[in-house]
Amino acid sequence: MACGTVKSQVSYLKRLPLYQKEKPFQLFIPIDKEALDQRTTNLDFETKERTFVDVRDTAYSCSLDVDGFQLQSYPTKLDLPSFLDRSIVESQYFSEVEEILKNIEGGYDKLFIFDWRIRSSATPRMGNEFDMNDLTTWLRPSPTVHVGWAMLITSPKRHGEPVTGKSPSGQVEFPTAICVCLLLIDYSVWRPLEHVVEDYPLAFCDPESISADDLVECDHVRRKFKGATLYAHFNDTHKWSYIGNHRPDEVLLMKMFDSDTSVKARRLAHASFRHPAITEHSKPRKSIEVRALVFNFPGTGTFKCA
């Protein structure tokens, strides 16, 4: 597939007056027939053409704190069928992810993997009612500009109680001791599967080109989980890049949240786009994304707690 700078389209949440009085939401559950409001969502998106710069030649010099992403060479030991087996992913691939995150600058004192998903551009489009609890379901790449699922942390009501976090794949319990550190990072660890990405490469919005006013929180309600995603409103200042010919032996680290306010890149808005050079012979994109929270204790590693 020819790479380089290309033009394509991504989807943004419209700047509607509605969102000034009603929070964006999306329901992935059936609506009671007696309910007065039968809406499953109030989201309204618009498509915008953007320029995407291929940063393949400089990707390995990009950093998480400045660019919001980092590319590493780290082949996986698993084959494609293994990624369809939840027990193998969570026992073997999670260990690889832990090792990858351990080797980045600063490392971690404590790590919690709280979600993972596989995607394929060959997956048929689905409505709102599908089983998100089945982590081996192939989801489609998302063309919507967003910052991934938020891990919702709940503080203990009484001293000594555990701190809990709710994620799309279940509830996580954190030892109270780790929460003396106010600095944490939410990482996404993204990898192509089976072959080089030809269709729907992942693109990133330069963190310095997008403001907090461009992002809005959206509630996602499923049968067993209520969480939040940040969607982006369009702004012509947004600058986009992607990695051409992204290989399965390369793992991409992205920062979804960083509580350290001193760094340039605290979160990375991203989306997938249809590459204009694809043909009928292009292979569908397959990928896996793992989400992890990283904690550092006071006075250890690169990070210091205030």
PDB file of C-alpha atoms in Angstrom:
ATOM      1  CA  MET A   1       0.000   0.000   0.000  1.00  0.00           C
ATOM      2  CA  ALA A   2       1.299   3.413  -0.919  1.00  0.00           C
ATOM      3  CA  CYS A   3       1.713   5.583   2.155  1.00  0.00           C
ATOM      4  CA  GLY A   4       2.711   9.193   2.658  1.00  0.00           C
ATOM      5  CA  THR A   5       0.537  12.236   3.333  1.00  0.00           C
ATOM      6  CA  VAL A   6      -3.088  11.624   2.349  1.00  0.00           C
ATOM      7  CA  LYS A   7      -6.515  13.169   2.691  1.00  0.00           C
ATOM      8  CA  SER A   8      -9.402  11.210   4.179  1.00  0.00           C
ATOM      9  CA  GLN A   9     -12.337  11.611   6.542  1.00  0.00           C
ATOM     10  CA  VAL A  10     -13.044  11.160  10.234  1.00  0.00           C
ATOM     11  CA  SER A  11     -16.168  11.840  12.294  1.00  0.00           C
ATOM     12  CA  TYR A  12     -16.593  14.554  14.920  1.00  0.00           C
ATOM     13  CA  LEU A  13     -19.377  15.186  17.410  1.00  0.00           C
ATOM     14  CA  LYS A  14     -21.334  18.230  16.264  1.00  0.00           C
ATOM     15  CA  ARG A  15     -21.253  21.370  18.416  1.00  0.00           C
ATOM     16  CA  LEU A  16     -24.957  21.399  19.202  1.00  0.00           C
ATOM     17  CA  PRO A  17     -26.730  23.712  21.683  1.00  0.00           C
ATOM     18  CA  LEU A  18     -28.366  20.497  22.949  1.00  0.00           C
ATOM     19  CA  TYR A  19     -25.138  19.478  24.689  1.00  0.00           C
ATOM     20  CA  GLN A  20     -25.182  22.646  26.783  1.00  0.00           C
ATOM     21  CA  LYS A  21     -28.278  21.367  28.594  1.00  0.00           C
ATOM     22  CA  GLU A  22     -28.132  17.597  28.054  1.00  0.00           C
ATOM     23  CA  LYS A  23     -25.062  15.403  28.418  1.00  0.00           C
ATOM     24  CA  PRO A  24     -24.199  13.265  25.382  1.00  0.00           C
ATOM     25  CA  PHE A  25     -25.209   9.634  25.919  1.00  0.00           C
ATOM     26  CA  GLN A  26     -25.426   6.284  24.191  1.00  0.00           C
ATOM     27  CA  LEU A  27     -27.436   3.283  25.421  1.00  0.00           C
ATOM     28  CA  PHE A  28     -26.532  -0.274  24.447  1.00  0.00           C
ATOM     29  CA  ILE A  29     -29.568  -1.767  26.175  1.00  0.00           C
ATOM     30  CA  PRO A  30     -33.220  -2.212  25.160  1.00  0.00           C
ATOM     31  CA  ILE A  31     -35.558   0.688  25.973  1.00  0.00           C
ATOM     32  CA  ASP A  32     -38.691  -0.065  27.989  1.00  0.00           C
ATOM     33  CA  LYS A  33     -41.711   0.235  25.693  1.00  0.00           C
ATOM     34  CA  GLU A  34     -43.454   2.339  28.343  1.00  0.00           C
ATOM     35  CA  ALA A  35     -40.621   4.865  28.588  1.00  0.00           C
ATOM     36  CA  LEU A  36     -41.513   8.376  27.454  1.00  0.00           C
ATOM     37  CA  ASP A  37     -38.072   8.860  25.934  1.00  0.00           C
ATOM     38  CA  GLN A  38     -37.337   6.146  23.374  1.00  0.00           C
ATOM     39  CA  ARG A  39     -33.954   7.507  22.318  1.00  0.00           C
ATOM     40  CA  THR A  40     -30.924   5.251  22.561  1.00  0.00           C
ATOM     41  CA  THR A  41     -28.593   8.173  21.915  1.00  0.00           C
ATOM     42  CA  ASN A  42     -28.438  11.924  21.420  1.00  0.00           C
ATOM     43  CA  LEU A  43     -25.135  11.786  19.562  1.00  0.00           C
ATOM     44  CA  ASP A  44     -24.966  13.570  16.228  1.00  0.00           C
ATOM     45  CA  PHE A  45     -21.761  13.323  14.220  1.00  0.00           C
ATOM     46  CA  GLU A  46     -20.392  15.135  11.196  1.00  0.00           C
ATOM     47  CA  THR A  47     -17.764  13.984   8.725  1.00  0.00           C
ATOM     48  CA  LYS A  48     -14.747  16.168   8.067  1.00  0.00           C
ATOM     49  CA  GLU A  49     -11.937  15.771   5.560  1.00  0.00           C
ATOM     50  CA  ARG A  50      -8.505  16.080   7.112  1.00  0.00           C
ATOM     51  CA  THR A  51      -4.885  15.730   6.029  1.00  0.00           C
ATOM     52  CA  PHE A  52      -3.015  12.803   7.583  1.00  0.00           C
ATOM     53  CA  VAL A  53       0.783  12.968   7.640  1.00  0.00           C
ATOM     54  CA  ASP A  54       2.671   9.672   7.578  1.00  0.00           C
ATOM     55  CA  VAL A  55       5.225   9.799  10.407  1.00  0.00           C
ATOM     56  CA  ARG A  56       6.682   6.354   9.715  1.00  0.00           C
ATOM     57  CA  ASP A  57      10.217   7.773   9.337  1.00  0.00           C
ATOM     58  CA  THR A  58      10.158   9.554  12.711  1.00  0.00           C
ATOM     59  CA  ALA A  59       7.708   7.409  14.710  1.00  0.00           C
ATOM     60  CA  TYR A  60      10.393   5.713  16.800  1.00  0.00           C
ATOM     61  CA  SER A  61      11.578   9.090  18.084  1.00  0.00           C
ATOM     62  CA  CYS A  62       8.100  10.182  19.236  1.00  0.00           C
ATOM     63  CA  SER A  63       7.513  10.224  22.993  1.00  0.00           C
ATOM     64  CA  LEU A  64       4.503   9.701  25.222  1.00  0.00           C
ATOM     65  CA  ASP A  65       4.957  12.933  27.180  1.00  0.00           C
ATOM     66  CA  VAL A  66       5.392  15.151  24.103  1.00  0.00           C
ATOM     67  CA  ASP A  67       3.473  13.430  21.305  1.00  0.00           C
ATOM     68  CA  GLY A  68       1.071  11.267  23.307  1.00  0.00           C
ATOM     69  CA  PHE A  69       2.240   8.082  21.578  1.00  0.00           C
ATOM     70  CA  GLN A  70       5.320   5.928  21.224  1.00  0.00           C
ATOM     71  CA  LEU A  71       6.155   3.135  18.777  1.00  0.00           C
ATOM     72  CA  GLN A  72       8.224   0.129  19.840  1.00  0.00           C
ATOM     73  CA  SER A  73       9.465  -3.032  18.201  1.00  0.00           C
ATOM     74  CA  TYR A  74       8.107  -5.877  20.322  1.00  0.00           C
ATOM     75  CA  PRO A  75       6.984  -9.041  18.475  1.00  0.00           C
ATOM     76  CA  THR A  76       4.287 -11.082  20.162  1.00  0.00           C
ATOM     77  CA  LYS A  77       4.629 -14.821  20.744  1.00  0.00           C
ATOM     78  CA  LEU A  78       0.929 -15.405  20.058  1.00  0.00           C
ATOM     79  CA  ASP A  79      -0.637 -16.360  16.723  1.00  0.00           C
ATOM     80  CA  LEU A  80      -3.975 -15.004  15.496  1.00  0.00           C
ATOM     81  CA  PRO A  81      -6.184 -17.862  16.842  1.00  0.00           C
ATOM     82  CA  SER A  82      -4.728 -17.250  20.307  1.00  0.00           C
ATOM     83  CA  PHE A  83      -6.207 -13.741  20.347  1.00  0.00           C
ATOM     84  CA  LEU A  84      -9.672 -15.298  20.058  1.00  0.00           C
ATOM     85  CA  ASP A  85      -9.149 -17.232  23.288  1.00  0.00           C
ATOM     86  CA  ARG A  86      -9.809 -15.022  26.306  1.00  0.00           C
ATOM     87  CA  SER A  87      -7.851 -17.224  28.701  1.00  0.00           C
ATOM     88  CA  ILE A  88      -4.737 -17.121  26.484  1.00  0.00           C
ATOM     89  CA  VAL A  89      -4.941 -13.356  26.003  1.00  0.00           C
ATOM     90  CA  GLU A  90      -5.357 -12.676  29.711  1.00  0.00           C
ATOM     91  CA  SER A  91      -2.667 -15.112  30.836  1.00  0.00           C
ATOM     92  CA  GLN A  92      -0.033 -14.775  28.103  1.00  0.00           C
ATOM     93  CA  TYR A  93      -0.572 -11.542  26.168  1.00  0.00           C
ATOM     94  CA  PHE A  94      -1.190  -9.538  29.334  1.00  0.00           C
ATOM     95  CA  SER A  95       2.279 -10.639  30.486  1.00  0.00           C
ATOM     96  CA  GLU A  96       3.739  -9.192  27.291  1.00  0.00           C
ATOM     97  CA  VAL A  97       1.884  -5.928  27.853  1.00  0.00           C
ATOM     98  CA  GLU A  98       3.183  -5.727  31.413  1.00  0.00           C
ATOM     99  CA  GLU A  99       6.729  -6.199  30.136  1.00  0.00           C
ATOM    100  CA  ILE A 100       6.265  -3.510  27.468  1.00  0.00           C
ATOM    101  CA  LEU A 101       5.008  -0.978  30.000  1.00  0.00           C
ATOM    102  CA  LYS A 102       7.708  -1.925  32.490  1.00  0.00           C
ATOM    103  CA  ASN A 103      10.362  -0.943  29.954  1.00  0.00           C
ATOM    104  CA  ILE A 104       9.098   2.558  29.163  1.00  0.00           C
ATOM    105  CA  GLU A 105      10.730   5.517  30.898  1.00  0.00           C
ATOM    106  CA  GLY A 106       9.630   5.612  34.521  1.00  0.00           C
ATOM    107  CA  GLY A 107       8.192   2.102  34.463  1.00  0.00           C
ATOM    108  CA  TYR A 108       5.577   1.505  37.144  1.00  0.00           C
ATOM    109  CA  ASP A 109       5.121   0.410  40.736  1.00  0.00           C
ATOM    110  CA  LYS A 110       1.668  -1.036  40.178  1.00  0.00           C
ATOM    111  CA  LEU A 111      -0.243  -1.883  37.023  1.00  0.00           C
ATOM    112  CA  PHE A 112      -3.884  -2.838  36.461  1.00  0.00           C
ATOM    113  CA  ILE A 113      -5.091  -4.068  33.075  1.00  0.00           C
ATOM    114  CA  PHE A 114      -8.782  -3.278  32.992  1.00  0.00           C
ATOM    115  CA  ASP A 115      -9.986  -3.842  29.423  1.00  0.00           C
ATOM    116  CA  TRP A 116      -9.066  -5.211  26.013  1.00  0.00           C
ATOM    117  CA  ARG A 117     -10.720  -5.375  22.589  1.00  0.00           C
ATOM    118  CA  ILE A 118     -10.059  -6.843  19.153  1.00  0.00           C
ATOM    119  CA  ARG A 119     -11.115  -5.112  15.944  1.00  0.00           C
ATOM    120  CA  SER A 120     -11.439  -5.987  12.277  1.00  0.00           C
ATOM    121  CA  SER A 121     -12.524  -3.784   9.382  1.00  0.00           C
ATOM    122  CA  ALA A 122     -14.157  -6.892   7.870  1.00  0.00           C
ATOM    123  CA  THR A 123     -16.698  -6.999  10.716  1.00  0.00           C
ATOM    124  CA  PRO A 124     -20.263  -6.125   9.599  1.00  0.00           C
ATOM    125  CA  ARG A 125     -21.706  -2.949  11.052  1.00  0.00           C
ATOM    126  CA  MET A 126     -23.769  -3.660  14.162  1.00  0.00           C
ATOM    127  CA  GLY A 127     -26.452  -1.755  16.019  1.00  0.00           C
ATOM    128  CA  ASN A 128     -26.387  -0.849  19.684  1.00  0.00           C
ATOM    129  CA  GLU A 129     -27.396  -4.273  20.946  1.00  0.00           C
ATOM    130  CA  PHE A 130     -24.421  -6.605  21.025  1.00  0.00           C
ATOM    131  CA  ASP A 131     -22.595  -8.336  23.822  1.00  0.00           C
ATOM    132  CA  MET A 132     -19.744  -6.079  24.921  1.00  0.00           C
ATOM    133  CA  ASN A 133     -19.007  -8.555  27.715  1.00  0.00           C
ATOM    134  CA  ASP A 134     -17.722 -10.977  25.070  1.00  0.00           C
ATOM    135  CA  LEU A 135     -14.185  -9.662  24.640  1.00  0.00           C
ATOM    136  CA  THR A 136     -13.525 -11.983  21.696  1.00  0.00           C
ATOM    137  CA  THR A 137     -16.147 -10.227  19.555  1.00  0.00           C
ATOM    138  CA  TRP A 138     -14.538  -8.462  16.603  1.00  0.00           C
ATOM    139  CA  LEU A 139     -15.507  -4.790  16.674  1.00  0.00           C
ATOM    140  CA  ARG A 140     -15.102  -2.431  13.733  1.00  0.00           C
ATOM    141  CA  PRO A 141     -12.393   0.260  13.700  1.00  0.00           C
ATOM    142  CA  SER A 142     -13.810   3.552  14.941  1.00  0.00           C
ATOM    143  CA  PRO A 143     -13.737   6.553  12.553  1.00  0.00           C
ATOM    144  CA  THR A 144     -14.977   8.773  15.398  1.00  0.00           C
ATOM    145  CA  VAL A 145     -12.454  11.107  17.023  1.00  0.00           C
ATOM    146  CA  HIS A 146     -12.311  10.127  20.679  1.00  0.00           C
ATOM    147  CA  VAL A 147     -10.243   9.495  23.783  1.00  0.00           C
ATOM    148  CA  GLY A 148     -10.951   5.962  24.998  1.00  0.00           C
ATOM    149  CA  TRP A 149     -13.021   4.609  27.866  1.00  0.00           C
ATOM    150  CA  ALA A 150     -12.522   6.333  31.192  1.00  0.00           C
ATOM    151  CA  MET A 151     -11.761   4.151  34.214  1.00  0.00           C
ATOM    152  CA  LEU A 152     -14.166   5.417  36.853  1.00  0.00           C
ATOM    153  CA  ILE A 153     -12.425   5.479  40.247  1.00  0.00           C
ATOM    154  CA  THR A 154     -14.543   5.440  43.403  1.00  0.00           C
ATOM    155  CA  SER A 155     -12.942   6.600  46.660  1.00  0.00           C
ATOM    156  CA  PRO A 156     -13.631   4.627  49.858  1.00  0.00           C
ATOM    157  CA  LYS A 157     -16.388   5.947  52.131  1.00  0.00           C
ATOM    158  CA  ARG A 158     -14.531   4.834  55.259  1.00  0.00           C
ATOM    159  CA  HIS A 159     -10.835   4.619  56.076  1.00  0.00           C
ATOM    160  CA  GLY A 160      -9.347   1.251  55.198  1.00  0.00           C
ATOM    161  CA  GLU A 161     -11.949   0.326  52.581  1.00  0.00           C
ATOM    162  CA  PRO A 162     -10.649  -0.637  49.135  1.00  0.00           C
ATOM    163  CA  VAL A 163     -10.699   1.814  46.268  1.00  0.00           C
ATOM    164  CA  THR A 164     -12.635   0.412  43.329  1.00  0.00           C
ATOM    165  CA  GLY A 165     -12.649   1.125  39.626  1.00  0.00           C
ATOM    166  CA  LYS A 166     -15.357   0.160  37.182  1.00  0.00           C
ATOM    167  CA  SER A 167     -14.324  -0.768  33.652  1.00  0.00           C
ATOM    168  CA  PRO A 168     -16.118  -2.120  30.560  1.00  0.00           C
ATOM    169  CA  SER A 169     -14.974  -5.644  31.407  1.00  0.00           C
ATOM    170  CA  GLY A 170     -15.803  -5.562  35.105  1.00  0.00           C
ATOM    171  CA  GLN A 171     -14.903  -4.076  38.478  1.00  0.00           C
ATOM    172  CA  VAL A 172     -11.308  -3.724  39.652  1.00  0.00           C
ATOM    173  CA  GLU A 173     -10.313  -3.367  43.297  1.00  0.00           C
ATOM    174  CA  PHE A 174      -7.231  -1.302  44.116  1.00  0.00           C
ATOM    175  CA  PRO A 175      -5.331  -1.652  47.402  1.00  0.00           C
ATOM    176  CA  THR A 176      -5.917   1.561  49.347  1.00  0.00           C
ATOM    177  CA  ALA A 177      -2.160   2.007  49.815  1.00  0.00           C
ATOM    178  CA  ILE A 178      -1.529   2.763  46.142  1.00  0.00           C
ATOM    179  CA  CYS A 179      -3.920   5.684  46.186  1.00  0.00           C
ATOM    180  CA  VAL A 180      -1.610   7.800  48.313  1.00  0.00           C
ATOM    181  CA  CYS A 181      -0.062   8.599  44.931  1.00  0.00           C
ATOM    182  CA  LEU A 182      -2.141  11.142  43.042  1.00  0.00           C
ATOM    183  CA  LEU A 183      -0.328  10.611  39.750  1.00  0.00           C
ATOM    184  CA  LEU A 184      -1.434   7.835  37.439  1.00  0.00           C
ATOM    185  CA  ILE A 185      -1.394   7.150  33.710  1.00  0.00           C
ATOM    186  CA  ASP A 186      -3.998   5.378  31.595  1.00  0.00           C
ATOM    187  CA  TYR A 187      -2.304   3.664  28.645  1.00  0.00           C
ATOM    188  CA  SER A 188      -3.620   2.023  25.517  1.00  0.00           C
ATOM    189  CA  VAL A 189      -1.351  -0.662  24.060  1.00  0.00           C
ATOM    190  CA  TRP A 190      -2.311  -1.184  20.402  1.00  0.00           C
ATOM    191  CA  ARG A 191      -1.013  -3.786  17.957  1.00  0.00           C
ATOM    192  CA  PRO A 192      -1.921  -4.877  14.406  1.00  0.00           C
ATOM    193  CA  LEU A 193      -2.644  -8.582  14.056  1.00  0.00           C
ATOM    194  CA  GLU A 194      -1.704 -11.034  11.304  1.00  0.00           C
ATOM    195  CA  HIS A 195      -0.427  -8.566   8.681  1.00  0.00           C
ATOM    196  CA  VAL A 196       0.637  -4.978   7.961  1.00  0.00           C
ATOM    197  CA  VAL A 197      -2.155  -2.403   8.282  1.00  0.00           C
ATOM    198  CA  GLU A 198      -3.495  -1.474   4.848  1.00  0.00           C
ATOM    199  CA  ASP A 199      -7.085  -0.522   5.603  1.00  0.00           C
ATOM    200  CA  TYR A 200      -8.195   1.848   8.394  1.00  0.00           C
ATOM    201  CA  PRO A 201      -4.843   2.850   9.924  1.00  0.00           C
ATOM    202  CA  LEU A 202      -4.971   4.478  13.339  1.00  0.00           C
ATOM    203  CA  ALA A 203      -4.451   8.253  13.305  1.00  0.00           C
ATOM    204  CA  PHE A 204      -3.549  10.640  16.134  1.00  0.00           C
ATOM    205  CA  CYS A 205      -4.449  14.263  16.736  1.00  0.00           C
ATOM    206  CA  ASP A 206      -1.466  16.366  17.854  1.00  0.00           C
ATOM    207  CA  PRO A 207      -2.123  17.061  21.576  1.00  0.00           C
ATOM    208  CA  GLU A 208      -0.987  20.669  21.180  1.00  0.00           C
ATOM    209  CA  SER A 209      -3.508  21.261  18.387  1.00  0.00           C
ATOM    210  CA  ILE A 210      -6.601  20.230  20.359  1.00  0.00           C
ATOM    211  CA  SER A 211      -7.950  22.146  23.350  1.00  0.00           C
ATOM    212  CA  ALA A 212      -9.977  20.993  26.336  1.00  0.00           C
ATOM    213  CA  ASP A 213     -12.951  22.903  24.889  1.00  0.00           C
ATOM    214  CA  ASP A 214     -12.892  20.567  21.885  1.00  0.00           C
ATOM    215  CA  LEU A 215     -13.567  17.511  24.075  1.00  0.00           C
ATOM    216  CA  VAL A 216     -16.879  16.528  25.636  1.00  0.00           C
ATOM    217  CA  GLU A 217     -17.683  13.590  27.914  1.00  0.00           C
ATOM    218  CA  CYS A 218     -20.272  11.070  26.753  1.00  0.00           C
ATOM    219  CA  ASP A 219     -21.993   8.469  28.952  1.00  0.00           C
ATOM    220  CA  HIS A 220     -22.066   4.895  27.645  1.00  0.00           C
ATOM    221  CA  VAL A 221     -24.611   2.636  29.311  1.00  0.00           C
ATOM    222  CA  ARG A 222     -24.488  -1.127  28.876  1.00  0.00           C
ATOM    223  CA  ARG A 223     -26.200  -3.979  30.707  1.00  0.00           C
ATOM    224  CA  LYS A 224     -23.453  -4.341  33.299  1.00  0.00           C
ATOM    225  CA  PHE A 225     -21.493  -1.135  32.977  1.00  0.00           C
ATOM    226  CA  LYS A 226     -21.812   2.634  32.827  1.00  0.00           C
ATOM    227  CA  GLY A 227     -18.723   4.482  31.673  1.00  0.00           C
ATOM    228  CA  ALA A 228     -17.590   7.517  29.752  1.00  0.00           C
ATOM    229  CA  THR A 229     -15.736   8.401  26.566  1.00  0.00           C
ATOM    230  CA  LEU A 230     -14.427  11.770  25.445  1.00  0.00           C
ATOM    231  CA  TYR A 231     -15.589  12.731  21.949  1.00  0.00           C
ATOM    232  CA  ALA A 232     -14.112  15.626  20.003  1.00  0.00           C
ATOM    233  CA  HIS A 233     -15.790  18.594  18.338  1.00  0.00           C
ATOM    234  CA  PHE A 234     -14.245  19.717  15.070  1.00  0.00           C
ATOM    235  CA  ASN A 235     -11.662  22.461  15.086  1.00  0.00           C
ATOM    236  CA  ASP A 236      -9.639  23.433  12.034  1.00  0.00           C
ATOM    237  CA  THR A 237      -6.535  23.681  14.242  1.00  0.00           C
ATOM    238  CA  HIS A 238      -6.392  19.890  14.617  1.00  0.00           C
ATOM    239  CA  LYS A 239      -3.268  18.336  13.084  1.00  0.00           C
ATOM    240  CA  TRP A 240      -3.265  14.639  12.242  1.00  0.00           C
ATOM    241  CA  SER A 241      -0.644  11.944  11.689  1.00  0.00           C
ATOM    242  CA  TYR A 242      -0.499   8.165  11.287  1.00  0.00           C
ATOM    243  CA  ILE A 243       2.055   5.381  10.919  1.00  0.00           C
ATOM    244  CA  GLY A 244       2.215   3.948   7.415  1.00  0.00           C
ATOM    245  CA  ASN A 245       2.760   0.202   6.995  1.00  0.00           C
ATOM    246  CA  HIS A 246       2.257  -0.471  10.697  1.00  0.00           C
ATOM    247  CA  ARG A 247       3.506  -4.022  11.274  1.00  0.00           C
ATOM    248  CA  PRO A 248       2.324  -6.702  13.753  1.00  0.00           C
ATOM    249  CA  ASP A 249       5.786  -6.778  15.360  1.00  0.00           C
ATOM    250  CA  GLU A 250       5.364  -3.101  16.309  1.00  0.00           C
ATOM    251  CA  VAL A 251       3.380  -2.092  19.368  1.00  0.00           C
ATOM    252  CA  LEU A 252       1.925   1.389  19.728  1.00  0.00           C
ATOM    253  CA  LEU A 253       1.597   2.974  23.166  1.00  0.00           C
ATOM    254  CA  MET A 254      -0.950   5.784  23.518  1.00  0.00           C
ATOM    255  CA  LYS A 255      -1.741   7.924  26.516  1.00  0.00           C
ATOM    256  CA  MET A 256      -5.452   8.197  27.354  1.00  0.00           C
ATOM    257  CA  PHE A 257      -4.923  10.139  30.579  1.00  0.00           C
ATOM    258  CA  ASP A 258      -2.025  11.464  32.627  1.00  0.00           C
ATOM    259  CA  SER A 259      -2.608  13.176  35.966  1.00  0.00           C
ATOM    260  CA  ASP A 260       0.806  14.882  35.707  1.00  0.00           C
ATOM    261  CA  THR A 261      -0.122  18.410  34.621  1.00  0.00           C
ATOM    262  CA  SER A 262       3.486  19.315  33.787  1.00  0.00           C
ATOM    263  CA  VAL A 263       3.697  17.179  30.631  1.00  0.00           C
ATOM    264  CA  LYS A 264       2.676  18.431  27.176  1.00  0.00           C
ATOM    265  CA  ALA A 265       0.631  15.381  26.201  1.00  0.00           C
ATOM    266  CA  ARG A 266      -1.861  14.282  28.845  1.00  0.00           C
ATOM    267  CA  ARG A 267      -4.263  12.492  26.481  1.00  0.00           C
ATOM    268  CA  LEU A 268      -4.365  11.502  22.824  1.00  0.00           C
ATOM    269  CA  ALA A 269      -7.460  11.894  20.660  1.00  0.00           C
ATOM    270  CA  HIS A 270      -7.448   9.348  17.858  1.00  0.00           C
ATOM    271  CA  ALA A 271      -9.547   7.719  15.140  1.00  0.00           C
ATOM    272  CA  SER A 272      -9.245   5.304  12.227  1.00  0.00           C
ATOM    273  CA  PHE A 273      -9.626   6.431   8.636  1.00  0.00           C
ATOM    274  CA  ARG A 274     -10.181   4.754   5.286  1.00  0.00           C
ATOM    275  CA  HIS A 275      -6.884   4.967   3.434  1.00  0.00           C
ATOM    276  CA  PRO A 276      -7.479   6.287  -0.114  1.00  0.00           C
ATOM    277  CA  ALA A 277      -4.881   3.893  -1.562  1.00  0.00           C
ATOM    278  CA  ILE A 278      -6.717   0.701  -0.620  1.00  0.00           C
ATOM    279  CA  THR A 279      -7.978  -1.603  -3.355  1.00  0.00           C
ATOM    280  CA  GLU A 280     -10.341  -4.559  -3.499  1.00  0.00           C
ATOM    281  CA  HIS A 281      -7.309  -6.735  -2.800  1.00  0.00           C
ATOM    282  CA  SER A 282      -6.292  -4.882   0.375  1.00  0.00           C
ATOM    283  CA  LYS A 283      -6.463  -6.972   3.526  1.00  0.00           C
ATOM    284  CA  PRO A 284      -8.851  -5.914   6.304  1.00  0.00           C
ATOM    285  CA  ARG A 285      -7.247  -4.412   9.371  1.00  0.00           C
ATOM    286  CA  LYS A 286      -7.089  -6.586  12.462  1.00  0.00           C
ATOM    287  CA  SER A 287      -5.835  -5.269  15.778  1.00  0.00           C
ATOM    288  CA  ILE A 288      -5.891  -5.671  19.539  1.00  0.00           C
ATOM    289  CA  GLU A 289      -5.981  -2.903  22.129  1.00  0.00           C
ATOM    290  CA  VAL A 290      -5.232  -3.390  25.822  1.00  0.00           C
ATOM    291  CA  ARG A 291      -5.983  -0.701  28.414  1.00  0.00           C
ATOM    292  CA  ALA A 292      -3.918  -0.401  31.583  1.00  0.00           C
ATOM    293  CA  LEU A 293      -3.667   1.922  34.568  1.00  0.00           C
ATOM    294  CA  VAL A 294      -0.137   2.578  35.802  1.00  0.00           C
ATOM    295  CA  PHE A 295       0.602   3.846  39.327  1.00  0.00           C
ATOM    296  CA  ASN A 296       3.861   5.075  40.850  1.00  0.00           C
ATOM    297  CA  PHE A 297       4.404   5.370  44.587  1.00  0.00           C
ATOM    298  CA  PRO A 298       5.685   8.632  46.116  1.00  0.00           C
ATOM    299  CA  GLY A 299       9.412   9.147  45.678  1.00  0.00           C
ATOM    300  CA  THR A 300       9.941   6.251  43.266  1.00  0.00           C
ATOM    301  CA  GLY A 301      10.713   6.121  39.573  1.00  0.00           C
ATOM    302  CA  THR A 302      10.465   9.181  37.356  1.00  0.00           C
ATOM    303  CA  PHE A 303       7.135  10.363  38.737  1.00  0.00           C
ATOM    304  CA  LYS A 304       6.770  12.168  42.051  1.00  0.00           C
ATOM    305  CA  CYS A 305       3.559  12.652  43.961  1.00  0.00           C
ATOM    306  CA  ALA A 306       2.657  16.173  45.002  1.00  0.00           C
TER     307      ALA A 306
END
